[in-house]
Coordinates of C-alpha atoms in Angstrom, one line a residue:
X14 CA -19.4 2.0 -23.1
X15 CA -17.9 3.0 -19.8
X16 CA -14.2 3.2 -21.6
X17 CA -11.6 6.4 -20.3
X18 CA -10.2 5.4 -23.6
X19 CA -9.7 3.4 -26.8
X20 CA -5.4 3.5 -27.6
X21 CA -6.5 1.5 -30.7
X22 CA -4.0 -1.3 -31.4
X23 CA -1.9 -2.5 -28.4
X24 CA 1.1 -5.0 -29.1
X25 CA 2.1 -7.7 -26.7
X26 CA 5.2 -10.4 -27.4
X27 CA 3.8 -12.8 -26.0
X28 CA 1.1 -12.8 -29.1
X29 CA 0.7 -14.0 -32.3
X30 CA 0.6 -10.8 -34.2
X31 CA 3.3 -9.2 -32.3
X32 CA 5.5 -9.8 -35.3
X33 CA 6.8 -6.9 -37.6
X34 CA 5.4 -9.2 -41.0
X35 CA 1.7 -8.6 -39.9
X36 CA 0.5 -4.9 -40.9
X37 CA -1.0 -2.5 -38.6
X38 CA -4.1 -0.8 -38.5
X39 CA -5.4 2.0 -36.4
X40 CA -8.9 0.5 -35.2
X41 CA -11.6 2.5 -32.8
X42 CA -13.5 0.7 -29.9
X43 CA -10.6 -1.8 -30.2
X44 CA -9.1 -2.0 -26.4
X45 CA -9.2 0.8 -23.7
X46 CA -9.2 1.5 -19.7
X47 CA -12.4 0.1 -18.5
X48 CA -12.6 1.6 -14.8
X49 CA -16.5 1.9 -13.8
X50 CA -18.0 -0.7 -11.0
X51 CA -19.6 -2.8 -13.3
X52 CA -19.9 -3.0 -17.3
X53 CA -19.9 -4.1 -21.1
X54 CA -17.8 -4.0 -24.1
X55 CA -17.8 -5.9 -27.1
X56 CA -15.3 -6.3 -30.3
X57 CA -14.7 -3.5 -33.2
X58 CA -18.1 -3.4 -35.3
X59 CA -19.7 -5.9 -33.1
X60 CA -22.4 -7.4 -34.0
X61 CA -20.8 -6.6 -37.7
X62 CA -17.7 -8.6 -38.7
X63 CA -14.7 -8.1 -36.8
X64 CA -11.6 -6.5 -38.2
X65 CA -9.0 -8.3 -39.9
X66 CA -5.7 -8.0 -37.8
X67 CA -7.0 -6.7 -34.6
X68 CA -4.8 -7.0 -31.9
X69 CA -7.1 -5.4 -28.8
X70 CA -7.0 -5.4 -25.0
X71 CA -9.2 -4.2 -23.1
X72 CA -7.6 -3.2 -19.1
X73 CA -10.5 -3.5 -16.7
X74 CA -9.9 -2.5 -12.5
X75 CA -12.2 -2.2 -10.0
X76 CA -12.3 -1.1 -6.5
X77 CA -10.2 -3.0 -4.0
X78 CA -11.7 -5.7 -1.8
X79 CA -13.6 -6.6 -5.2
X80 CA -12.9 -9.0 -7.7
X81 CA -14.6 -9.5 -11.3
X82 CA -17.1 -11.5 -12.8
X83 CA -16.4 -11.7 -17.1
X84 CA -19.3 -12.9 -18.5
X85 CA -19.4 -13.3 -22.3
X86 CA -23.1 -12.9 -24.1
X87 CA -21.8 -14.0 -27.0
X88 CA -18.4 -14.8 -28.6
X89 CA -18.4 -16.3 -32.3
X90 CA -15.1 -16.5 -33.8
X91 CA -13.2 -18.8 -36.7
X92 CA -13.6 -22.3 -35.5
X93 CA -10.3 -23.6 -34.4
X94 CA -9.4 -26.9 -31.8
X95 CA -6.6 -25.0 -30.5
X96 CA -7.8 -21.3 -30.8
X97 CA -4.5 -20.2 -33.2
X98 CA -5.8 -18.0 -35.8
X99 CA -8.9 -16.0 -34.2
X100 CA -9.8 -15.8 -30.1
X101 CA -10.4 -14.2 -26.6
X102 CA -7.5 -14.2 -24.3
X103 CA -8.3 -13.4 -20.5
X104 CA -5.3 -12.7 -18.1
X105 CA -5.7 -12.6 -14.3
X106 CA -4.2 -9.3 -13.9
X107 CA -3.4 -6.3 -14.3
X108 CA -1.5 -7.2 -17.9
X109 CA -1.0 -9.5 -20.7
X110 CA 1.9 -11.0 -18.3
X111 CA -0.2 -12.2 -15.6
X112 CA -1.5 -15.4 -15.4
X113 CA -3.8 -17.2 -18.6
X114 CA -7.1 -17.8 -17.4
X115 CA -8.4 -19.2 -20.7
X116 CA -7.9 -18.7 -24.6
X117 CA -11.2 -19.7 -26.6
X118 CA -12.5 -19.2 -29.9
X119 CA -15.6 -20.1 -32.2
X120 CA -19.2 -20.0 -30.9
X121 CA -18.8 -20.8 -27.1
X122 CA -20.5 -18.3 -23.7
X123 CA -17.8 -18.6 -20.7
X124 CA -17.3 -17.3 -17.6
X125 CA -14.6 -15.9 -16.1
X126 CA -13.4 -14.8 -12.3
X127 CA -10.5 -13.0 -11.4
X128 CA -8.5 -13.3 -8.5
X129 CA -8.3 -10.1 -7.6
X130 CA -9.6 -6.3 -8.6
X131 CA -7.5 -6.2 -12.2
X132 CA -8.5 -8.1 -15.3
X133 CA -7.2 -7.9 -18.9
X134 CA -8.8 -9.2 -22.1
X135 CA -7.0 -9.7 -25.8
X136 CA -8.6 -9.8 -28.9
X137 CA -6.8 -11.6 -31.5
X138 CA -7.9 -12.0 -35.5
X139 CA -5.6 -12.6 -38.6
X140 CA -6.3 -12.2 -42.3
X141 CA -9.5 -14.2 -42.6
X142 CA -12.9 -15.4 -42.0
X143 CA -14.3 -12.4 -39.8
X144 CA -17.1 -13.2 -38.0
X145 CA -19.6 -11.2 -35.2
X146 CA -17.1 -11.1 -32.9
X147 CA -17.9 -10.7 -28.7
X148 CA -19.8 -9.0 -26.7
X149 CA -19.4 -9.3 -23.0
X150 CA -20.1 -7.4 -19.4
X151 CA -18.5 -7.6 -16.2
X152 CA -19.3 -7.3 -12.8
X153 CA -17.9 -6.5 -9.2
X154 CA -18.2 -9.3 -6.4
X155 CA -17.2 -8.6 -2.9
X156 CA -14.3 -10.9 -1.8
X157 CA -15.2 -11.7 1.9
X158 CA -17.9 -13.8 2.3
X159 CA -21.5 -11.9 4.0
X160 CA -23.7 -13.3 5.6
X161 CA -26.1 -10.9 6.2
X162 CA -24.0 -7.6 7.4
X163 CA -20.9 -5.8 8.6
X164 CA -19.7 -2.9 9.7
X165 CA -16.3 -1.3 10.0
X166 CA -15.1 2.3 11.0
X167 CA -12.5 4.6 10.0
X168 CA -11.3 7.7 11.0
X169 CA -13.7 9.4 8.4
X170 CA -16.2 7.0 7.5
X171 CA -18.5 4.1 8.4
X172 CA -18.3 0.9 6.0
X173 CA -22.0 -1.0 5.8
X174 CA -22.0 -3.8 3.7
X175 CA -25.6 -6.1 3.4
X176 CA -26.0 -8.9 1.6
X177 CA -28.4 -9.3 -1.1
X178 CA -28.9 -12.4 -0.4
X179 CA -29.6 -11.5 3.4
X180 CA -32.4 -9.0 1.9
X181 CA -33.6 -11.6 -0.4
X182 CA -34.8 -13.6 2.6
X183 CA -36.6 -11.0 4.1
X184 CA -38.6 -10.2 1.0
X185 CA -37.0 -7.4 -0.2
X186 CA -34.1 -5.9 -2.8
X187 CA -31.5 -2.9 -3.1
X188 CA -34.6 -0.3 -4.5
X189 CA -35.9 -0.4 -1.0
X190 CA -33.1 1.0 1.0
X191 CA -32.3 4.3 2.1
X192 CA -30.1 5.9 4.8
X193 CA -31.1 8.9 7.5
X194 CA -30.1 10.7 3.7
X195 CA -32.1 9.3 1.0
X196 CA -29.5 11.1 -1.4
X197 CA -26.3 8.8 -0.2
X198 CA -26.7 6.0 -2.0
X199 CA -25.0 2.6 -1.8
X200 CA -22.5 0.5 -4.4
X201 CA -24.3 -2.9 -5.5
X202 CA -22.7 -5.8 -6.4
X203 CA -23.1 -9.2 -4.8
X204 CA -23.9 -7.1 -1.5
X205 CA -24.8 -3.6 -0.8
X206 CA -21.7 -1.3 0.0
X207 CA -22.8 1.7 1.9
X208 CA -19.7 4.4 2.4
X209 CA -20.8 6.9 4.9
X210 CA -18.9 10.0 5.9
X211 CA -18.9 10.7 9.5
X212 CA -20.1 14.2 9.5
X213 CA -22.8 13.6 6.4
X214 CA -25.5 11.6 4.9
X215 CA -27.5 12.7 7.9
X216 CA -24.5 10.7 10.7
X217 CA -25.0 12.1 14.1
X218 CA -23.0 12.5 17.1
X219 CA -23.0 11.6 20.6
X220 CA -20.3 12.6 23.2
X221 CA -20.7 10.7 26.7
X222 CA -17.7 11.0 28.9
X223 CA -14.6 9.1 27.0
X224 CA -16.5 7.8 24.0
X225 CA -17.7 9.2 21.2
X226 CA -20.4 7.1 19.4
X227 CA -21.4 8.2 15.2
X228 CA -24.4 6.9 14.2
X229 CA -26.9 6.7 11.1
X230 CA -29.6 4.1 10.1
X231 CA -30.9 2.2 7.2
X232 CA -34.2 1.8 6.8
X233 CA -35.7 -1.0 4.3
X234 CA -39.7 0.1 3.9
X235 CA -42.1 0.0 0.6
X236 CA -43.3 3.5 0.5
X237 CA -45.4 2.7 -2.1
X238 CA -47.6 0.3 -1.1
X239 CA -50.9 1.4 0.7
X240 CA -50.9 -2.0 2.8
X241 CA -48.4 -4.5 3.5
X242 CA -47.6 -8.0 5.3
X243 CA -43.8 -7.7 5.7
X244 CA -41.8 -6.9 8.6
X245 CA -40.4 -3.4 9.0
X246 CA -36.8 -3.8 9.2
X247 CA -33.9 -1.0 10.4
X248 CA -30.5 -1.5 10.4
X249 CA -28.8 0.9 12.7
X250 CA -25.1 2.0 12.6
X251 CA -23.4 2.7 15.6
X252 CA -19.3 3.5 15.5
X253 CA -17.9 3.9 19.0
X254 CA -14.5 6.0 18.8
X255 CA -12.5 4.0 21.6
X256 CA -10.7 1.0 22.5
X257 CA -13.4 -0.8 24.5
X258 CA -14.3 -4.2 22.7
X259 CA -18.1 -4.4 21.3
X260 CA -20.6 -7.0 20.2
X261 CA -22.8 -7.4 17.0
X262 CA -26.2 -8.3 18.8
X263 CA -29.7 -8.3 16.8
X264 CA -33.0 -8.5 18.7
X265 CA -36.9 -9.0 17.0
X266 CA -39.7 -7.6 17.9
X267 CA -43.2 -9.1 17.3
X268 CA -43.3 -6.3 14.6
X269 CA -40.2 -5.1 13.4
X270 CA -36.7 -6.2 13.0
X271 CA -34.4 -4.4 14.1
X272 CA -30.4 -5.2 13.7
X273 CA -28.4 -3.0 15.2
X274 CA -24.7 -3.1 13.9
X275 CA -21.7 -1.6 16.3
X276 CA -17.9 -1.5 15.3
X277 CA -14.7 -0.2 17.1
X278 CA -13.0 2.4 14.9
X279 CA -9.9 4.3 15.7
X280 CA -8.9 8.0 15.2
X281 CA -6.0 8.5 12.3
X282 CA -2.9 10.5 13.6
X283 CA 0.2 11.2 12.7
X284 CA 3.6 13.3 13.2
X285 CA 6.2 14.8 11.5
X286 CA 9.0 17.2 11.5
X287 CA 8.6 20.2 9.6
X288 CA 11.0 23.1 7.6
X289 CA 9.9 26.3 10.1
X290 CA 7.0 27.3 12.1
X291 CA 4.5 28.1 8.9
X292 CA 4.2 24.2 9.0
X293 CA 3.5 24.3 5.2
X294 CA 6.6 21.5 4.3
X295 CA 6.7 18.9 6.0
X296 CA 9.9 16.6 6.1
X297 CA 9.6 12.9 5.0
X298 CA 13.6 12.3 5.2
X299 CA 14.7 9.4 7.8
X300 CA 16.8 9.7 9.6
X301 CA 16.4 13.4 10.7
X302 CA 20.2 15.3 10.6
X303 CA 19.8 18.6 12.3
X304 CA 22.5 20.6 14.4
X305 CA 23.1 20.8 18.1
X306 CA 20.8 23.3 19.5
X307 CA 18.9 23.6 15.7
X308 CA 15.0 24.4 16.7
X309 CA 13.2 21.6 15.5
X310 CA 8.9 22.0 14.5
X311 CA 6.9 19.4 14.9
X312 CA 3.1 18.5 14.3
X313 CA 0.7 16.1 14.9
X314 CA -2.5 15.9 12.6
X315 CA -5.6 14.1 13.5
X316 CA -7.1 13.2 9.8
X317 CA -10.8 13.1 10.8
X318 CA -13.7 14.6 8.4
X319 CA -15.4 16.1 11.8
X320 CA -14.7 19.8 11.7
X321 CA -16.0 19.8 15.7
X322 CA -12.6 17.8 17.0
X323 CA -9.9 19.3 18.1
X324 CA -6.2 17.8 19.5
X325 CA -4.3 18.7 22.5
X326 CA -0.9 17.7 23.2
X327 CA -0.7 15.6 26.8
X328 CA 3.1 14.2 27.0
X329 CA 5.8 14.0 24.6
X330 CA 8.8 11.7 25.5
X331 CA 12.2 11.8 23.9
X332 CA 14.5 8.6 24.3
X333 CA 17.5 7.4 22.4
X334 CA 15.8 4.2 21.0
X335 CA 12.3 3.1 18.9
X336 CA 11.1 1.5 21.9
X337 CA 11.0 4.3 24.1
X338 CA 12.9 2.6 26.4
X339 CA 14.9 4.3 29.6
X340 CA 16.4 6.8 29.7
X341 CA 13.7 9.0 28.8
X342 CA 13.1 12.8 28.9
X343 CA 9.8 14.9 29.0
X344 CA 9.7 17.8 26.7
X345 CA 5.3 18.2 27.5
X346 CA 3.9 16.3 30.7
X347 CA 0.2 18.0 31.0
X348 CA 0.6 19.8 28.5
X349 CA 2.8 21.8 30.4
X350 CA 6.6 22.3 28.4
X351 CA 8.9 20.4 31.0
X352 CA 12.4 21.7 28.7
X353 CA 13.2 25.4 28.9
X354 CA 13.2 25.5 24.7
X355 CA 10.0 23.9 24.2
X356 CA 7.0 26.0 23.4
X357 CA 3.8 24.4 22.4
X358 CA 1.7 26.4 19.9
X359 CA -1.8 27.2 20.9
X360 CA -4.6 24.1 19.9
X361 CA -5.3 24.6 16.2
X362 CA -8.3 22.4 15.0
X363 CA -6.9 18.7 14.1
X364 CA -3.4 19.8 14.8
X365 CA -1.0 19.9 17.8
X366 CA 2.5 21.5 17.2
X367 CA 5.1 22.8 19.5
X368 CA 9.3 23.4 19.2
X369 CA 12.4 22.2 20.4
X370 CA 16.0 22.7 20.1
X371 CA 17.9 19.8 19.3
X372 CA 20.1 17.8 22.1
X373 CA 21.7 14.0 22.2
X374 CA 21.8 11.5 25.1
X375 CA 25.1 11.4 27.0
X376 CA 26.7 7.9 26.7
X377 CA 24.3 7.2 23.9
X378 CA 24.3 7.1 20.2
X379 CA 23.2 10.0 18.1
X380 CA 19.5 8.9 17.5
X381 CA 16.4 10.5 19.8
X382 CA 13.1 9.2 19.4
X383 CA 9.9 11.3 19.8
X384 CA 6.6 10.0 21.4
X385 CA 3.3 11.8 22.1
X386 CA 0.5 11.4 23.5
X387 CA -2.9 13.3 22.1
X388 CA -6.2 14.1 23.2
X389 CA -9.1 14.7 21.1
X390 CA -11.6 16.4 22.5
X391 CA -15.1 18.2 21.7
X392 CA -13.6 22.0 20.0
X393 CA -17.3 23.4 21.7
X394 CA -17.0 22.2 25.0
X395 CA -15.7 24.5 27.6
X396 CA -14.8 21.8 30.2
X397 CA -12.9 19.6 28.0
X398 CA -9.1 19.1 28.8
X399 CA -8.1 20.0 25.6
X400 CA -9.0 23.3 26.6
X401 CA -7.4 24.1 30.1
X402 CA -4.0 23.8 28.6
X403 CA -1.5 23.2 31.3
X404 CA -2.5 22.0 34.3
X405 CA -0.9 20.0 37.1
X406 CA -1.1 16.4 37.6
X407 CA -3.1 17.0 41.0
X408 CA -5.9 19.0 38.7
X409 CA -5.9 16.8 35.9
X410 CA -8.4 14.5 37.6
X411 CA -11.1 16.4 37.4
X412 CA -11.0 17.2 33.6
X413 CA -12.2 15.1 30.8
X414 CA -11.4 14.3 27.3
X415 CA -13.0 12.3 24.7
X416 CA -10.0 10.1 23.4
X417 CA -7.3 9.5 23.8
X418 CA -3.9 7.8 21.5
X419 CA -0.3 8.5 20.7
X420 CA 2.1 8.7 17.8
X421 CA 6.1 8.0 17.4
X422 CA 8.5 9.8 15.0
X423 CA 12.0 9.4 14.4
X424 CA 15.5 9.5 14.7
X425 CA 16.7 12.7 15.1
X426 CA 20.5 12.3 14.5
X427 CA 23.6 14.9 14.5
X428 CA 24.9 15.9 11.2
X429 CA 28.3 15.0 12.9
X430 CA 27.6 11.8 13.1
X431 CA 26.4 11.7 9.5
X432 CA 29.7 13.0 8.2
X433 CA 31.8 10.7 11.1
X434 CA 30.0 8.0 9.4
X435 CA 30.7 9.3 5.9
X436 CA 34.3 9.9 6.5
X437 CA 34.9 6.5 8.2
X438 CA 33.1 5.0 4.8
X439 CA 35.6 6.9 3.0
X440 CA 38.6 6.3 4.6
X441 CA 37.4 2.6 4.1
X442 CA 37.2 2.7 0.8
X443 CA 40.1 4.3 0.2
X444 CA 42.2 1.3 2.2
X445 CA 40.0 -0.9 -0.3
X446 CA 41.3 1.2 -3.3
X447 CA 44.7 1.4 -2.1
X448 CA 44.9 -2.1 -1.5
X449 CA 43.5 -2.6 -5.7
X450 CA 45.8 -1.0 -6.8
X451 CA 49.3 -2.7 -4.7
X452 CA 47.9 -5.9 -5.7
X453 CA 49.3 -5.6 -9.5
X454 CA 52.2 -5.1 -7.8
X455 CA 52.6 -7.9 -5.3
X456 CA 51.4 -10.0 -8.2
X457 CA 54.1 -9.1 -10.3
X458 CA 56.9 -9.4 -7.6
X459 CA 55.6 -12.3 -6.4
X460 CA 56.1 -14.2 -10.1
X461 CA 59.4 -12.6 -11.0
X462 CA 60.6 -14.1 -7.5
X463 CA 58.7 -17.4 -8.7
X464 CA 61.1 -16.8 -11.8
X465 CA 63.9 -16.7 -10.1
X466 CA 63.9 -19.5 -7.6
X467 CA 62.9 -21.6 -10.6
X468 CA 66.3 -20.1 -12.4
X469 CA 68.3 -20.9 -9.3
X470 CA 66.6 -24.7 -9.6
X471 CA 67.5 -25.9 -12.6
X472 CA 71.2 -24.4 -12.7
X473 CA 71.9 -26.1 -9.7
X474 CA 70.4 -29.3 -11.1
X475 CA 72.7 -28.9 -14.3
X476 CA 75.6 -27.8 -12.0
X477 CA 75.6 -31.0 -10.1
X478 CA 74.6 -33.3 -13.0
X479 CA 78.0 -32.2 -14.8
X480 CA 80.1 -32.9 -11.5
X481 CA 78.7 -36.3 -11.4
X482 CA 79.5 -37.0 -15.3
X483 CA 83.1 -35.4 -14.4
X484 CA 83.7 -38.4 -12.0
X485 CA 82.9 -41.0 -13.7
X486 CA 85.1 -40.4 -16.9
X487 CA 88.8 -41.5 -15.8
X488 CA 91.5 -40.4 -17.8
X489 CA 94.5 -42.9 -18.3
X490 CA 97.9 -42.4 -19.4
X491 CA 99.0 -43.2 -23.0
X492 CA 102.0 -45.9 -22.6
X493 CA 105.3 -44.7 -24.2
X494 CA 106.6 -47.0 -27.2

């Protein structure tokens, strides 16, 4: 069973023995990491009775760009209509919380597809009436829809993929395929996935003036037949390291067919600043706070398996915005160092490096942006540009190089401006803080002056509601006897 392992009972909310009343029971084979391209499990003691209390899931992931195929051989659980006391749960995901494809339970075979590379499966059983159990197998199918074949390129590798179906028509299966290496073999699924490095499996090479074209080829023969009637077929894989577009064409001969396959595949570079001139830590923090004048290492990488390529810096362009847009400034034009602290390092396999010291545009904010442009180039050829190092423009013409692409890092910014910005966020929240704690106050003054004015109301009210009384009593005088 293609399991990294079995964690025995798993619990899950969202189930029916998640609660504390049930008891628990350490059970092998029940649940575990199911990780291979294709494969089968079954229940605790299948085809024996399953365990009584099981609560078991069983995680299974394939590669990306694949999704499953559950098929169950056989599930035979306690007859229930509405599955409550023993059943199969499957999830569409990577967890008990992704979405329910289905709950079943009693004698049934289904079929199950996941949306994606990530499947989970529960097995549920209470106190009684343990039957066989499951036993089920899954398989990879390739999400895009083939055809016949495809072809993509990396900056490594070559991506083949035929379908069986394709094969099928031609009168022939997966056992008869072989690359330039017999030994390289492919994935199968629904199609044939062939993964072939650039500089193995037998891949060759072919430099002609800006292009740089990997090849290998599949063959599809019966070696062991003495005689046949089929049609010997080739498929040959051709990756052309540039920028020009390219067609899929496929011609037949009165003998053979042969379908030749062609992709556009780009090299993989990138840039970044690093602590010192050993280039051993690079530094992933953005922005990038450094002092005026502070020398500043940088390196571009070319992440290629072919150990024959080598990178040469062209140009690199500082501006004060993402967009390299004006005003700009040259640190390397040629490869020549245009700024009296730049020094470019000599070419080093599939890295370019060189220093600076740091500087801001006038009028501008703090940031600098950072674009080069590379060229990669054949590390055994003489004559390529990559190894002339500086030349002038007017001599440039006349040397070659095999490809050519750029990278962009940044911003640079000032640590003056980082703590500018930090005090000026300070001093902000302090007016914020200040302003909490007045407000108490002002509240306070504000309702004893409320108070007040009220006060001031009512004894005026009282004042003149005695005055008016006062004038309408009217005091006469007693008559004398």
């Amino acid at each position: 069973m293609p399991m990294k392992a079995a964690p025995g009972q798993y619990k899950d909310q969202k189930m029916k023995l998640s609660d504390s009343s049930f008891p628990t029971f350490r059970i092998d084979n029940c649940g575990g990491y199911l990780d291979s391209f294709g494969g089968s499990f079954t229940s605790p003691n299948y085809p024996r009775p399953h365990p009584e209390f099981a609560y078991c899931v069983w995680y299974i992931q394939v590669e990306k760009g694949y999704k499953i195929n559950l098929n169950f051989k056989e599930i035979f659980l306690e007859i229930d209509d509405n599955c409550r006391f023993d059943f199969v749960a499957v999830y569409d995901g990577p967890s008990t919380n992704s979405g329910l494809l289905g709950q079943v339970c009693g004698r049934i075979t289904p079929t199950f597809q996941s949306s994606s590379n990530t499947l989970t499966v529960v097995l549920s059983t209470d106190y009684a009436n343990s039957y066989r159990g499951f036993s089920a197998s899954y398989t990879p199918v390739y999400e895009k829809e083939v055809n016949s074949t495809s072809l993509s390129c990396s900056s490594d590798q070559m991506t083949a993929i035929i379908s069986k179906s394709y094969l099928q028509s031609l009168h022939y299966d997966e056992n008869n395929l072989q690359l330039n290496d017999p030994l390289c073999k492919p994935r199968i699924s629904n199609v044939l996935e062939f993964s072939i490095p650039l500089n193995k499996c037998g891949t060759t090479k072919q430099v002609k003036d800006h292009t740089i074209t990997y090849t290998n080829t599949i063959t599809v023969t019966n070696s062991s037949a003495v005689i046949t009637r089929q049609k010997h077929v080739q498929f040959i894989l051709k990756c052309e390291m540039e920028n020009n577009s390219t067609a899929e064409i496929m011609y037949i001969t009165e003998d053979d067919i042969i379908k030749s396959m062609s992709a556009v595949g780009k090299f993989n570079i990138s840039m970044a600043f690093y602590e010192s001139e050993s280039f051993n830590n690079p530094l992933l923090s953005s922005p990038y706070y450094v002092d005026l004048n502070q020398t500043l290492f940088v390196q571009v990488s070319l992440h290629v398996s072919d150990p024959n390529l080598v990178v040469f810096l062209d140009t690199c362009t500082a501006s004060p915005t993402s967009d390299l847009a004006p005003p700009t400034y040259d640190l390397i034009t040629s490869g020549c160092s245009k700024d009296d602290t730049c020094k470019t390092y000599p070419p080093s396999g599939h890295y370019g490096r060189f220093q600076f010291s740091a500087f801001k545009f006038l009028r501008r904010l703090g940031s600098v942006y950072l674009q080069c442009k590379v060229l990669i180039c054949e590390s055994n050829d003489p004559e390529s540009r990559c190894n002339q190092g500086c030349v002038s423009r007017r001599k440039r013409s006349i040397s070659s190089y095999k490809w050519k692409t750029e990278s962009v890092i940044g911003p640079i910014r000032l640590k003056t401006d980082n703590i500018a910005s930090s005090n000026s966020e300070f001093q902000n929240q302090v007016h914020v803080e200040e302003s909490q704690q007045a407000w108490p106050f002002s509240s306070l003054y504000l309702s004893f002056m409320v108070l007040a004015l009220n006060v001031v109301i009512v004894a005026a009210m009282l004042v003149r509601q005695y005055r008016t009384r006062g004038r309408e009593c009217q005091y006469q005088k007693l008559q004398s006897y």
